[in-house]
Amino acid sequence: MSLYLIPVLLSFLSISSASQCKPLQCGCMGAHLFEGSWLFQQGKSPPWCIPKSYEVQKPPFLYKAVGNQKMNLVFGFTIREVSEVKDSDQVLTIPMYLSIHWIENRLVIDPNHRSWSDNSTGPTNETTEEAETLKNLWRPNLEIYGLEAFNNHKILGEMAGLRITKGKVVKYDIKVTVEISCQMDFTQYPFDEHVCAFQMGSYFYDKNSMTCSSSYFDPADETDFLERNLQYTIKFRKLSARRKIVRLTSGSYAACGFEMRLKRKHEPLMYQVYIPCILFVTVSWISFIIDPKVVPGRMSLLVILFLVIINVFNNVKSSAPSASSSTLNAIEKFVVTCIFSIFSAILEYAIVLSILTLRPQSGTNSERLYTIFHNANGIAEKPSIQDRLQFFLENPRILDVCSIVCFSLGFVIFNIHYWYFANYSSKNIH
């Protein structure tokens, strides 16, 4: 046996004083570096270990070959649901299982250790460790863009786990609840749609040093998935290309994640606001067939409808999310149009009532006008403009007949445009 193997054999037989400390703090116990290769003592060495020369503060890509120093982070997002959407704060709450993978080439792996083939310590070719073990390894500094709150869950301990693979991949999994902000435009409420992005990437290293890739699990793919009773229908999709790069003053950073498309459910407002407003306007047309001389009946009907729809507008205004601009949103425009319709009916009755009370009394003139219009299609004289005006003053209910046609036709045209032709797409939808 060669003499240079004697120190190696003695090191296996000797009991080192370092055996009293933790393996991750003392280096690779039971493993020795010899001529650039690691030798492992069968049954004494762990499946993986951290060499004494390991520097926690240094990222793994610094030890790669020149020209191949980019590091890739792999994210996995197992989404449970979107549990809450706060329109007032423009915040989404998302519980999920977050998984982060990266390659740590500095780890020492015993390829023949039984743990890699034994699934009792984790999946095949992986070994499961305590989450606290991650403190002994280099960890990427991460950022979630638009983060409002990040809560991890605990029972007896933190709901997190660490796995090391035979290929020197570090896998860290944790259950979290994340709150992210999302810029929302409520101008088209309640037909508004929003696209909110969950973006995650390196906080310190730009895209030239660190890249990322990701995958997500859509909860809607589960056969027994029950969507939470939210005011939005939520669809998940891949992160768009324009959101995969985040440009800041300090540089351009790679980002990975997913997008959520939020489409508001406007059906409840159909029964709460739209249908009642349409009925109020329709009932206001009944006033046109009430005798104008019955002032209390006709006026009380219109005033009550007017006050009720004003109250509806106030309720809508208080419950609707505030728009970014000073303009009215879609539902407010509809209610304001209904208010204007009822108010116009009040003005029309005021005109009719004014004609009835202020017109001059002339029985002889009325008989003459009746004779002219009765024979307008015969050989008698044609009525002049003055005669027509006087006939209208003598018969103000003609205005009621015209109002029934004009008001109903105008409101129908408005509804056709509102429900079928108006464009309610938001500017931030891509």
Short mmCIF file of N, CA, C and O in Angstrom, two decimals, residues 133-175:
data_model
loop_
_atom_site.label_atom_id
_atom_site.label_comp_id
_atom_site.label_asym_id
_atom_site.label_seq_id
_atom_site.Cartn_x
_atom_site.Cartn_y
_atom_site.Cartn_z
N THR A 133 -32.25 24.17 9.18
CA THR A 133 -30.98 23.87 8.52
C THR A 133 -30.63 24.90 7.46
O THR A 133 -29.46 25.12 7.15
N LEU A 134 -31.65 25.58 6.92
CA LEU A 134 -31.41 26.57 5.88
C LEU A 134 -30.54 27.72 6.38
O LEU A 134 -29.88 28.39 5.57
N LYS A 135 -30.50 27.94 7.69
CA LYS A 135 -29.68 29.03 8.22
C LYS A 135 -28.20 28.80 7.98
O LYS A 135 -27.41 29.75 8.00
N ASN A 136 -27.81 27.53 7.77
CA ASN A 136 -26.41 27.22 7.52
C ASN A 136 -26.03 27.31 6.05
O ASN A 136 -24.87 27.08 5.70
N LEU A 137 -27.02 27.58 5.19
CA LEU A 137 -26.78 27.66 3.75
C LEU A 137 -26.98 29.08 3.25
O LEU A 137 -27.64 29.90 3.90
N TRP A 138 -26.42 29.33 2.09
CA TRP A 138 -26.67 30.62 1.43
C TRP A 138 -28.13 30.66 1.00
O TRP A 138 -28.69 29.69 0.49
N ARG A 139 -28.78 31.79 1.23
CA ARG A 139 -30.17 31.99 0.85
C ARG A 139 -30.30 33.20 -0.05
O ARG A 139 -29.69 34.25 0.23
N PRO A 140 -31.08 33.11 -1.11
CA PRO A 140 -31.27 34.28 -1.99
C PRO A 140 -32.11 35.34 -1.30
O PRO A 140 -33.07 35.04 -0.59
N ASN A 141 -31.73 36.59 -1.51
CA ASN A 141 -32.54 37.71 -1.04
C ASN A 141 -33.66 37.94 -2.04
O ASN A 141 -33.41 38.28 -3.19
N LEU A 142 -34.89 37.75 -1.61
CA LEU A 142 -36.03 37.80 -2.52
C LEU A 142 -36.91 38.99 -2.24
O LEU A 142 -36.92 39.54 -1.14
N GLU A 143 -37.64 39.38 -3.27
CA GLU A 143 -38.60 40.47 -3.15
C GLU A 143 -39.88 40.09 -3.88
O GLU A 143 -39.85 39.54 -4.98
N ILE A 144 -41.00 40.39 -3.23
CA ILE A 144 -42.30 40.28 -3.88
C ILE A 144 -42.77 41.70 -4.16
O ILE A 144 -42.97 42.49 -3.23
N TYR A 145 -42.90 42.03 -5.42
CA TYR A 145 -43.23 43.40 -5.80
C TYR A 145 -44.69 43.71 -5.45
O TYR A 145 -45.58 42.94 -5.76
N GLY A 146 -44.87 44.85 -4.80
CA GLY A 146 -46.20 45.23 -4.35
C GLY A 146 -46.63 44.52 -3.08
O GLY A 146 -47.82 44.45 -2.78
N LEU A 147 -45.66 43.99 -2.31
CA LEU A 147 -46.00 43.24 -1.11
C LEU A 147 -46.53 44.16 -0.02
O LEU A 147 -45.95 45.21 0.29
N GLU A 148 -47.66 43.78 0.55
CA GLU A 148 -48.25 44.51 1.69
C GLU A 148 -48.03 43.75 2.99
O GLU A 148 -47.78 44.37 4.02
N ALA A 149 -48.15 42.43 2.95
CA ALA A 149 -47.95 41.61 4.15
C ALA A 149 -47.55 40.20 3.72
O ALA A 149 -48.00 39.70 2.69
N PHE A 150 -46.70 39.57 4.56
CA PHE A 150 -46.22 38.21 4.30
C PHE A 150 -46.30 37.46 5.62
O PHE A 150 -45.54 37.75 6.55
N ASN A 151 -47.22 36.51 5.71
CA ASN A 151 -47.44 35.78 6.95
C ASN A 151 -47.20 34.31 6.73
O ASN A 151 -47.82 33.69 5.87
N ASN A 152 -46.25 33.75 7.51
CA ASN A 152 -46.07 32.30 7.48
C ASN A 152 -46.84 31.67 8.62
O ASN A 152 -47.14 32.31 9.63
N HIS A 153 -47.19 30.40 8.47
CA HIS A 153 -48.08 29.73 9.40
C HIS A 153 -47.29 28.83 10.35
O HIS A 153 -46.28 28.24 9.97
N LYS A 154 -47.76 28.76 11.58
CA LYS A 154 -47.11 27.94 12.60
C LYS A 154 -48.16 27.17 13.38
O LYS A 154 -49.26 27.66 13.63
N ILE A 155 -47.82 25.96 13.77
CA ILE A 155 -48.62 25.20 14.72
C ILE A 155 -47.73 24.90 15.91
O ILE A 155 -47.68 25.64 16.87
N LEU A 156 -46.96 23.80 15.85
CA LEU A 156 -45.92 23.58 16.85
C LEU A 156 -44.62 24.22 16.41
O LEU A 156 -43.78 24.57 17.23
N GLY A 157 -44.46 24.34 15.15
CA GLY A 157 -43.31 24.99 14.56
C GLY A 157 -43.70 25.59 13.23
O GLY A 157 -44.86 25.50 12.80
N GLU A 158 -42.74 26.20 12.57
CA GLU A 158 -43.03 26.83 11.29
C GLU A 158 -43.40 25.77 10.26
O GLU A 158 -42.76 24.72 10.16
N MET A 159 -44.46 26.05 9.50
CA MET A 159 -44.91 25.12 8.47
C MET A 159 -44.03 25.30 7.24
O MET A 159 -44.39 25.96 6.27
N ALA A 160 -42.83 24.73 7.32
CA ALA A 160 -41.84 24.85 6.25
C ALA A 160 -40.97 23.60 6.26
O ALA A 160 -40.89 22.88 7.27
N GLY A 161 -40.34 23.33 5.16
CA GLY A 161 -39.48 22.17 5.05
C GLY A 161 -38.34 22.40 4.07
O GLY A 161 -38.42 23.27 3.20
N LEU A 162 -37.29 21.62 4.23
CA LEU A 162 -36.09 21.74 3.39
C LEU A 162 -35.74 20.36 2.85
O LEU A 162 -35.74 19.38 3.60
N ARG A 163 -35.46 20.31 1.56
CA ARG A 163 -34.99 19.08 0.93
C ARG A 163 -33.72 19.35 0.15
O ARG A 163 -33.61 20.39 -0.51
N ILE A 164 -32.80 18.39 0.23
CA ILE A 164 -31.57 18.43 -0.55
C ILE A 164 -31.59 17.24 -1.50
O ILE A 164 -31.82 16.09 -1.08
N THR A 165 -31.37 17.50 -2.78
CA THR A 165 -31.42 16.42 -3.76
C THR A 165 -30.02 15.90 -4.05
O THR A 165 -29.01 16.52 -3.71
N LYS A 166 -30.00 14.77 -4.67
CA LYS A 166 -28.73 14.14 -5.05
C LYS A 166 -27.98 15.00 -6.06
O LYS A 166 -26.76 14.93 -6.19
N GLY A 167 -28.73 15.82 -6.81
CA GLY A 167 -28.10 16.70 -7.79
C GLY A 167 -27.72 18.05 -7.22
O GLY A 167 -27.55 19.01 -7.98
N LYS A 168 -27.62 18.18 -5.89
CA LYS A 168 -27.21 19.40 -5.19
C LYS A 168 -28.21 20.55 -5.38
O LYS A 168 -27.83 21.72 -5.48
N VAL A 169 -29.46 20.21 -5.45
CA VAL A 169 -30.51 21.22 -5.54
C VAL A 169 -31.12 21.41 -4.16
O VAL A 169 -31.50 20.44 -3.50
N VAL A 170 -31.19 22.66 -3.73
CA VAL A 170 -31.80 23.01 -2.45
C VAL A 170 -33.26 23.37 -2.71
O VAL A 170 -33.55 24.25 -3.52
N LYS A 171 -34.17 22.68 -2.02
CA LYS A 171 -35.60 22.93 -2.19
C LYS A 171 -36.18 23.37 -0.85
O LYS A 171 -36.12 22.62 0.13
N TYR A 172 -36.75 24.57 -0.85
CA TYR A 172 -37.35 25.09 0.37
C TYR A 172 -38.82 25.34 0.11
O TYR A 172 -39.20 26.02 -0.85
N ASP A 173 -39.67 24.78 0.96
CA ASP A 173 -41.12 24.91 0.82
C ASP A 173 -41.69 25.51 2.10
O ASP A 173 -41.28 25.13 3.20
N ILE A 174 -42.66 26.40 1.94
CA ILE A 174 -43.27 27.06 3.08
C ILE A 174 -44.71 27.44 2.74
O ILE A 174 -45.02 27.76 1.59
N LYS A 175 -45.57 27.34 3.75
CA LYS A 175 -46.96 27.76 3.57
C LYS A 175 -47.09 29.20 4.05
O LYS A 175 -46.75 29.52 5.20
#
